[in-house]
PDB file of C-alpha atoms in Angstrom:
ATOM      1  CA  MET A   1       0.000   0.000   0.000  1.00  0.00           C
ATOM      2  CA  GLU A   2       2.821   2.413   0.789  1.00  0.00           C
ATOM      3  CA  ALA A   3       4.445   1.702  -2.579  1.00  0.00           C
ATOM      4  CA  ILE A   4       1.145   2.173  -4.403  1.00  0.00           C
ATOM      5  CA  GLY A   5       0.474   5.455  -2.628  1.00  0.00           C
ATOM      6  CA  ALA A   6       3.912   6.870  -3.446  1.00  0.00           C
ATOM      7  CA  PHE A   7       3.550   5.637  -7.033  1.00  0.00           C
ATOM      8  CA  ALA A   8       0.203   7.409  -7.394  1.00  0.00           C
ATOM      9  CA  LEU A   9       1.605  10.602  -5.872  1.00  0.00           C
ATOM     10  CA  VAL A  10       4.417  10.805  -8.407  1.00  0.00           C
ATOM     11  CA  VAL A  11       2.337   9.786 -11.416  1.00  0.00           C
ATOM     12  CA  ALA A  12      -0.482  12.232 -10.647  1.00  0.00           C
ATOM     13  CA  GLY A  13       1.467  15.114  -9.114  1.00  0.00           C
ATOM     14  CA  CYS A  14       4.497  15.078 -11.372  1.00  0.00           C
ATOM     15  CA  GLY A  15       2.228  14.179 -14.270  1.00  0.00           C
ATOM     16  CA  ALA A  16       0.353  17.413 -13.594  1.00  0.00           C
ATOM     17  CA  ILE A  17       3.616  19.362 -13.753  1.00  0.00           C
ATOM     18  CA  ILE A  18       4.423  17.735 -17.091  1.00  0.00           C
ATOM     19  CA  ALA A  19       0.936  18.439 -18.419  1.00  0.00           C
ATOM     20  CA  ASP A  20       1.222  22.071 -17.391  1.00  0.00           C
ATOM     21  CA  THR A  21       4.597  22.411 -19.106  1.00  0.00           C
ATOM     22  CA  THR A  22       3.618  20.677 -22.332  1.00  0.00           C
ATOM     23  CA  ARG A  23       0.221  22.364 -22.610  1.00  0.00           C
ATOM     24  CA  ASP A  24       1.238  25.991 -22.205  1.00  0.00           C
ATOM     25  CA  GLY A  25       0.398  26.361 -18.537  1.00  0.00           C
ATOM     26  CA  ALA A  26      -3.038  24.746 -18.784  1.00  0.00           C
ATOM     27  CA  LEU A  27      -3.080  23.926 -15.063  1.00  0.00           C
ATOM     28  CA  GLY A  28      -1.022  26.665 -13.464  1.00  0.00           C
ATOM     29  CA  THR A  29       0.116  26.707  -9.843  1.00  0.00           C
ATOM     30  CA  VAL A  30      -3.434  26.364  -8.535  1.00  0.00           C
ATOM     31  CA  GLY A  31      -4.208  23.382 -10.749  1.00  0.00           C
ATOM     32  CA  ILE A  32      -0.980  21.566  -9.893  1.00  0.00           C
ATOM     33  CA  SER A  33      -1.529  22.216  -6.183  1.00  0.00           C
ATOM     34  CA  LEU A  34      -5.049  20.850  -6.471  1.00  0.00           C
ATOM     35  CA  VAL A  35      -3.783  17.663  -8.106  1.00  0.00           C
ATOM     36  CA  PHE A  36      -1.222  17.058  -5.355  1.00  0.00           C
ATOM     37  CA  GLY A  37      -3.811  17.692  -2.649  1.00  0.00           C
ATOM     38  CA  LEU A  38      -6.429  15.497  -4.287  1.00  0.00           C
ATOM     39  CA  ILE A  39      -4.133  12.528  -4.922  1.00  0.00           C
ATOM     40  CA  ILE A  40      -3.037  12.542  -1.294  1.00  0.00           C
ATOM     41  CA  MET A  41      -6.638  12.851  -0.117  1.00  0.00           C
ATOM     42  CA  VAL A  42      -7.921   9.925  -2.181  1.00  0.00           C
ATOM     43  CA  MET A  43      -4.928   7.709  -1.373  1.00  0.00           C
ATOM     44  CA  VAL A  44      -5.322   8.378   2.361  1.00  0.00           C
ATOM     45  CA  TYR A  45      -8.927   7.271   2.035  1.00  0.00           C
ATOM     46  CA  ALA A  46      -7.805   4.253   0.010  1.00  0.00           C
ATOM     47  CA  GLY A  47      -4.962   3.113   2.233  1.00  0.00           C
ATOM     48  CA  GLY A  48      -5.309   4.697   5.643  1.00  0.00           C
ATOM     49  CA  HIS A  49      -6.945   1.574   7.080  1.00  0.00           C
ATOM     50  CA  LEU A  50      -4.284  -0.679   5.559  1.00  0.00           C
ATOM     51  CA  SER A  51      -0.914   0.965   6.142  1.00  0.00           C
ATOM     52  CA  GLY A  52      -1.674   4.260   7.867  1.00  0.00           C
ATOM     53  CA  ALA A  53      -1.097   6.062   4.537  1.00  0.00           C
ATOM     54  CA  HIS A  54       2.273   7.659   5.212  1.00  0.00           C
ATOM     55  CA  TYR A  55       3.517   7.659   1.586  1.00  0.00           C
ATOM     56  CA  ASN A  56       6.421   9.777   2.776  1.00  0.00           C
ATOM     57  CA  PRO A  57       9.709   8.755   4.467  1.00  0.00           C
ATOM     58  CA  ALA A  58       9.739  11.991   6.469  1.00  0.00           C
ATOM     59  CA  VAL A  59       6.335  11.145   7.949  1.00  0.00           C
ATOM     60  CA  THR A  60       7.444   7.611   8.803  1.00  0.00           C
ATOM     61  CA  ILE A  61      10.634   8.843  10.457  1.00  0.00           C
ATOM     62  CA  ALA A  62       8.768  11.487  12.465  1.00  0.00           C
ATOM     63  CA  PHE A  63       6.158   8.994  13.668  1.00  0.00           C
ATOM     64  CA  ALA A  64       8.945   6.607  14.705  1.00  0.00           C
ATOM     65  CA  LEU A  65      10.753   9.364  16.600  1.00  0.00           C
ATOM     66  CA  ALA A  66       7.538  10.255  18.446  1.00  0.00           C
ATOM     67  CA  ARG A  67       6.794   6.591  19.209  1.00  0.00           C
ATOM     68  CA  HIS A  68       3.686   6.487  17.073  1.00  0.00           C
ATOM     69  CA  PHE A  69       5.213   3.877  14.786  1.00  0.00           C
ATOM     70  CA  PRO A  70       7.479   0.856  15.386  1.00  0.00           C
ATOM     71  CA  VAL A  71      11.072   1.548  14.392  1.00  0.00           C
ATOM     72  CA  ARG A  72      11.446  -2.033  13.148  1.00  0.00           C
ATOM     73  CA  GLU A  73       8.819  -1.377  10.480  1.00  0.00           C
ATOM     74  CA  ALA A  74      10.093   2.049   9.417  1.00  0.00           C
ATOM     75  CA  VAL A  75      12.811   0.661   7.138  1.00  0.00           C
ATOM     76  CA  ALA A  76      10.316  -1.475   5.227  1.00  0.00           C
ATOM     77  CA  TYR A  77       7.938   1.477   4.886  1.00  0.00           C
ATOM     78  CA  ILE A  78      10.644   3.816   3.620  1.00  0.00           C
ATOM     79  CA  GLY A  79      11.918   1.235   1.157  1.00  0.00           C
ATOM     80  CA  SER A  80       8.408   0.715  -0.181  1.00  0.00           C
ATOM     81  CA  GLN A  81       7.771   4.446  -0.497  1.00  0.00           C
ATOM     82  CA  VAL A  82      11.003   5.028  -2.414  1.00  0.00           C
ATOM     83  CA  ALA A  83      10.351   2.027  -4.662  1.00  0.00           C
ATOM     84  CA  GLY A  84       6.867   3.278  -5.468  1.00  0.00           C
ATOM     85  CA  ALA A  85       8.118   6.771  -6.256  1.00  0.00           C
ATOM     86  CA  VAL A  86      10.851   5.389  -8.525  1.00  0.00           C
ATOM     87  CA  ALA A  87       8.308   3.211 -10.328  1.00  0.00           C
ATOM     88  CA  GLY A  88       6.040   6.226 -10.834  1.00  0.00           C
ATOM     89  CA  ALA A  89       8.886   8.310 -12.229  1.00  0.00           C
ATOM     90  CA  GLY A  90       9.905   5.397 -14.437  1.00  0.00           C
ATOM     91  CA  LEU A  91       6.418   5.293 -15.906  1.00  0.00           C
ATOM     92  CA  LEU A  92       6.563   9.018 -16.667  1.00  0.00           C
ATOM     93  CA  LEU A  93       9.982   8.560 -18.271  1.00  0.00           C
ATOM     94  CA  ALA A  94       8.605   5.799 -20.498  1.00  0.00           C
ATOM     95  CA  ALA A  95       5.775   8.095 -21.577  1.00  0.00           C
ATOM     96  CA  TRP A  96       7.892  11.247 -21.947  1.00  0.00           C
ATOM     97  CA  THR A  97      11.329  10.288 -23.230  1.00  0.00           C
ATOM     98  CA  ASP A  98      12.231  13.946 -23.806  1.00  0.00           C
ATOM     99  CA  ARG A  99      11.803  14.531 -20.050  1.00  0.00           C
ATOM    100  CA  PRO A 100       9.737  17.738 -20.012  1.00  0.00           C
ATOM    101  CA  ALA A 101       9.978  19.724 -16.771  1.00  0.00           C
ATOM    102  CA  ASP A 102      12.616  17.190 -15.699  1.00  0.00           C
ATOM    103  CA  LEU A 103       9.675  14.829 -15.052  1.00  0.00           C
ATOM    104  CA  GLY A 104       8.583  16.960 -12.131  1.00  0.00           C
ATOM    105  CA  ALA A 105      11.936  16.984 -10.341  1.00  0.00           C
ATOM    106  CA  THR A 106      12.108  19.513  -7.516  1.00  0.00           C
ATOM    107  CA  VAL A 107      14.717  22.240  -7.998  1.00  0.00           C
ATOM    108  CA  PRO A 108      14.828  25.428  -5.887  1.00  0.00           C
ATOM    109  CA  SER A 109      14.100  28.715  -7.632  1.00  0.00           C
ATOM    110  CA  VAL A 110      15.702  30.613  -4.743  1.00  0.00           C
ATOM    111  CA  ALA A 111      18.904  30.460  -2.707  1.00  0.00           C
ATOM    112  CA  THR A 112      19.625  27.106  -1.078  1.00  0.00           C
ATOM    113  CA  GLY A 113      19.179  28.437   2.446  1.00  0.00           C
ATOM    114  CA  THR A 114      15.783  29.891   1.618  1.00  0.00           C
ATOM    115  CA  ALA A 115      14.735  26.672  -0.087  1.00  0.00           C
ATOM    116  CA  LEU A 116      15.771  24.632   2.943  1.00  0.00           C
ATOM    117  CA  LEU A 117      13.811  26.924   5.256  1.00  0.00           C
ATOM    118  CA  TYR A 118      10.729  26.616   3.048  1.00  0.00           C
ATOM    119  CA  GLU A 119      10.898  22.819   2.976  1.00  0.00           C
ATOM    120  CA  VAL A 120      11.276  22.680   6.754  1.00  0.00           C
ATOM    121  CA  VAL A 121       8.280  24.962   7.330  1.00  0.00           C
ATOM    122  CA  LEU A 122       6.092  23.358   4.659  1.00  0.00           C
ATOM    123  CA  THR A 123       6.698  19.886   6.045  1.00  0.00           C
ATOM    124  CA  ALA A 124       6.286  21.000   9.656  1.00  0.00           C
ATOM    125  CA  LEU A 125       2.851  22.424   8.859  1.00  0.00           C
ATOM    126  CA  LEU A 126       1.866  19.250   7.038  1.00  0.00           C
ATOM    127  CA  MET A 127       3.150  16.991   9.809  1.00  0.00           C
ATOM    128  CA  PHE A 128       1.385  19.039  12.473  1.00  0.00           C
ATOM    129  CA  VAL A 129      -1.923  18.386  10.689  1.00  0.00           C
ATOM    130  CA  ILE A 130      -1.134  14.705  10.114  1.00  0.00           C
ATOM    131  CA  THR A 131      -0.251  14.181  13.764  1.00  0.00           C
ATOM    132  CA  ALA A 132      -3.426  15.903  14.893  1.00  0.00           C
ATOM    133  CA  VAL A 133      -5.831  13.884  12.782  1.00  0.00           C
ATOM    134  CA  ALA A 134      -3.976  10.567  12.893  1.00  0.00           C
ATOM    135  CA  THR A 135      -2.951  10.252  16.536  1.00  0.00           C
ATOM    136  CA  ASP A 136      -5.404  12.251  18.620  1.00  0.00           C
ATOM    137  CA  THR A 137      -8.707  10.520  19.311  1.00  0.00           C
ATOM    138  CA  ARG A 138     -10.334  13.910  19.870  1.00  0.00           C
ATOM    139  CA  ALA A 139      -9.856  14.812  16.195  1.00  0.00           C
ATOM    140  CA  VAL A 140     -12.523  14.044  13.596  1.00  0.00           C
ATOM    141  CA  GLY A 141     -11.010  10.907  12.081  1.00  0.00           C
ATOM    142  CA  ALA A 142     -13.395  10.710   9.139  1.00  0.00           C
ATOM    143  CA  ALA A 143     -12.096  14.033   7.855  1.00  0.00           C
ATOM    144  CA  ALA A 144      -8.412  13.092   8.161  1.00  0.00           C
ATOM    145  CA  ALA A 145      -7.902  12.590   4.434  1.00  0.00           C
ATOM    146  CA  ILE A 146      -9.507  15.940   3.624  1.00  0.00           C
ATOM    147  CA  ALA A 147      -7.364  17.741   6.198  1.00  0.00           C
ATOM    148  CA  ILE A 148      -4.127  16.116   5.033  1.00  0.00           C
ATOM    149  CA  GLY A 149      -4.896  16.610   1.356  1.00  0.00           C
ATOM    150  CA  GLY A 150      -5.860  20.192   2.091  1.00  0.00           C
ATOM    151  CA  ALA A 151      -2.578  20.799   3.889  1.00  0.00           C
ATOM    152  CA  VAL A 152      -0.621  19.419   0.937  1.00  0.00           C
ATOM    153  CA  GLY A 153      -2.567  21.576  -1.510  1.00  0.00           C
ATOM    154  CA  LEU A 154      -2.173  24.676   0.656  1.00  0.00           C
ATOM    155  CA  ASP A 155       1.566  24.155   1.029  1.00  0.00           C
ATOM    156  CA  ALA A 156       1.890  23.638  -2.726  1.00  0.00           C
ATOM    157  CA  LEU A 157       0.050  26.886  -3.438  1.00  0.00           C
ATOM    158  CA  PHE A 158       2.581  29.095  -1.696  1.00  0.00           C
ATOM    159  CA  GLY A 159       5.629  26.827  -1.716  1.00  0.00           C
ATOM    160  CA  GLY A 160       5.387  25.244  -5.133  1.00  0.00           C
ATOM    161  CA  PRO A 161       6.799  28.197  -7.091  1.00  0.00           C
ATOM    162  CA  ILE A 162       9.677  28.460  -4.584  1.00  0.00           C
ATOM    163  CA  THR A 163      10.901  24.892  -4.061  1.00  0.00           C
ATOM    164  CA  GLY A 164       8.380  22.654  -5.763  1.00  0.00           C
ATOM    165  CA  ALA A 165       6.862  22.022  -2.312  1.00  0.00           C
ATOM    166  CA  SER A 166       8.183  18.497  -2.065  1.00  0.00           C
ATOM    167  CA  MET A 167       7.765  17.789   1.678  1.00  0.00           C
ATOM    168  CA  ASN A 168       8.657  14.221   0.729  1.00  0.00           C
ATOM    169  CA  PRO A 169      12.127  12.746   0.017  1.00  0.00           C
ATOM    170  CA  ALA A 170      10.656   9.854  -1.978  1.00  0.00           C
ATOM    171  CA  ARG A 171       8.587  12.171  -4.179  1.00  0.00           C
ATOM    172  CA  SER A 172      11.774  14.118  -4.994  1.00  0.00           C
ATOM    173  CA  PHE A 173      14.016  11.068  -5.376  1.00  0.00           C
ATOM    174  CA  GLY A 174      11.937   9.317  -8.037  1.00  0.00           C
ATOM    175  CA  PRO A 175      11.903  12.147 -10.603  1.00  0.00           C
ATOM    176  CA  ALA A 176      15.509  13.100  -9.767  1.00  0.00           C
ATOM    177  CA  LEU A 177      16.644   9.568 -10.557  1.00  0.00           C
ATOM    178  CA  ALA A 178      14.570   9.267 -13.729  1.00  0.00           C
ATOM    179  CA  SER A 179      15.604  12.651 -15.126  1.00  0.00           C
ATOM    180  CA  GLY A 180      19.135  12.819 -13.745  1.00  0.00           C
ATOM    181  CA  THR A 181      18.345  16.116 -12.021  1.00  0.00           C
ATOM    182  CA  TRP A 182      20.137  16.292  -8.674  1.00  0.00           C
ATOM    183  CA  THR A 183      20.439  20.059  -8.173  1.00  0.00           C
ATOM    184  CA  ASP A 184      20.392  20.719  -4.407  1.00  0.00           C
ATOM    185  CA  PHE A 185      18.691  17.367  -3.888  1.00  0.00           C
ATOM    186  CA  TRP A 186      19.897  17.241  -0.289  1.00  0.00           C
ATOM    187  CA  VAL A 187      17.479  20.070   0.511  1.00  0.00           C
ATOM    188  CA  TYR A 188      14.594  17.706  -0.242  1.00  0.00           C
ATOM    189  CA  VAL A 189      15.880  15.143   2.230  1.00  0.00           C
ATOM    190  CA  ALA A 190      17.114  17.323   5.075  1.00  0.00           C
ATOM    191  CA  GLY A 191      14.253  19.823   4.905  1.00  0.00           C
ATOM    192  CA  PRO A 192      11.322  17.393   5.038  1.00  0.00           C
ATOM    193  CA  VAL A 193      12.926  15.132   7.664  1.00  0.00           C
ATOM    194  CA  ALA A 194      13.708  18.071   9.957  1.00  0.00           C
ATOM    195  CA  GLY A 195      10.341  19.690   9.298  1.00  0.00           C
ATOM    196  CA  ALA A 196       8.392  16.512   9.998  1.00  0.00           C
ATOM    197  CA  ALA A 197      10.213  16.041  13.289  1.00  0.00           C
ATOM    198  CA  ILE A 198       9.403  19.625  14.265  1.00  0.00           C
ATOM    199  CA  GLY A 199       5.757  19.174  13.270  1.00  0.00           C
ATOM    200  CA  VAL A 200       5.165  15.971  15.196  1.00  0.00           C
ATOM    201  CA  PHE A 201       6.791  17.248  18.386  1.00  0.00           C
ATOM    202  CA  ALA A 202       5.060  20.619  18.091  1.00  0.00           C
ATOM    203  CA  TYR A 203       1.719  18.851  18.193  1.00  0.00           C
ATOM    204  CA  GLU A 204       2.889  16.679  21.082  1.00  0.00           C
ATOM    205  CA  LEU A 205       3.728  19.900  22.917  1.00  0.00           C
ATOM    206  CA  VAL A 206       0.371  21.612  22.403  1.00  0.00           C
ATOM    207  CA  ARG A 207      -1.857  18.558  22.798  1.00  0.00           C
ATOM    208  CA  GLY A 208      -0.975  18.128  26.445  1.00  0.00           C
ATOM    209  CA  ARG A 209      -1.530  14.754  28.011  1.00  0.00           C
ATOM    210  CA  ARG A 210      -2.390  12.069  25.505  1.00  0.00           C
ATOM    211  CA  PRO A 211      -6.007  10.909  25.766  1.00  0.00           C
ATOM    212  CA  THR A 212      -6.592   7.401  27.029  1.00  0.00           C
ATOM    213  CA  GLY A 213      -8.130   4.679  24.929  1.00  0.00           C
ATOM    214  CA  PRO A 214      -7.043   2.650  21.930  1.00  0.00           C
ATOM    215  CA  PRO A 215      -5.013   4.496  19.286  1.00  0.00           C
ATOM    216  CA  PRO A 216      -6.580   5.124  15.869  1.00  0.00           C
ATOM    217  CA  ILE A 217      -5.739   2.656  13.132  1.00  0.00           C
ATOM    218  CA  THR A 218      -3.799   5.271  11.145  1.00  0.00           C
ATOM    219  CA  SER A 219      -1.306   6.032  13.874  1.00  0.00           C
ATOM    220  CA  GLU A 220       0.246   2.832  15.177  1.00  0.00           C
ATOM    221  CA  ARG A 221       0.531  -0.124  12.827  1.00  0.00           C
TER     222      ARG A 221
END
């Protein structure tokens, strides 16, 4: 499920970037952001009850650090997410051999330090929302997918033109590998991992004492 989710994210999200590039800006920033938000929303609905719907190594690492996810399973999750993202980028490469828009590879349009700061903040905001809806029984669980997809779309609206709004090392790795575009790639590993850790612990700080009762299915698998 984690591989399928990451695959769908790359095919739909990066596919939207390619479509926008090859069709004279038919989607624009708003359209691309909507695609990224929607694909995450539908895949959370599709796989939340099966794997927890991380689809993102930074999310898995942050959950493991905050003891919401077993460390022994994190490696398998991350491997699956990266494999799915690579498969998605490979499919796009097969369809677009001329590699338009570098197949959706994330490359900063600003200085490296600014790009790193953006990726940290974007991912922290996303992870704060994920932690709230996935680990706190007081949250409205049925709306988790909408909240998470909305956070991704929102981040993409204001961060997409700056860094590509990756928030996800696997999402960046797949297109980078397929297109051979590695410009400042480290930003898309360090930024999301640091940001996710900040986001999960920020919510732990403001939530206070954890509520009693069984954890939701999306938090501890």
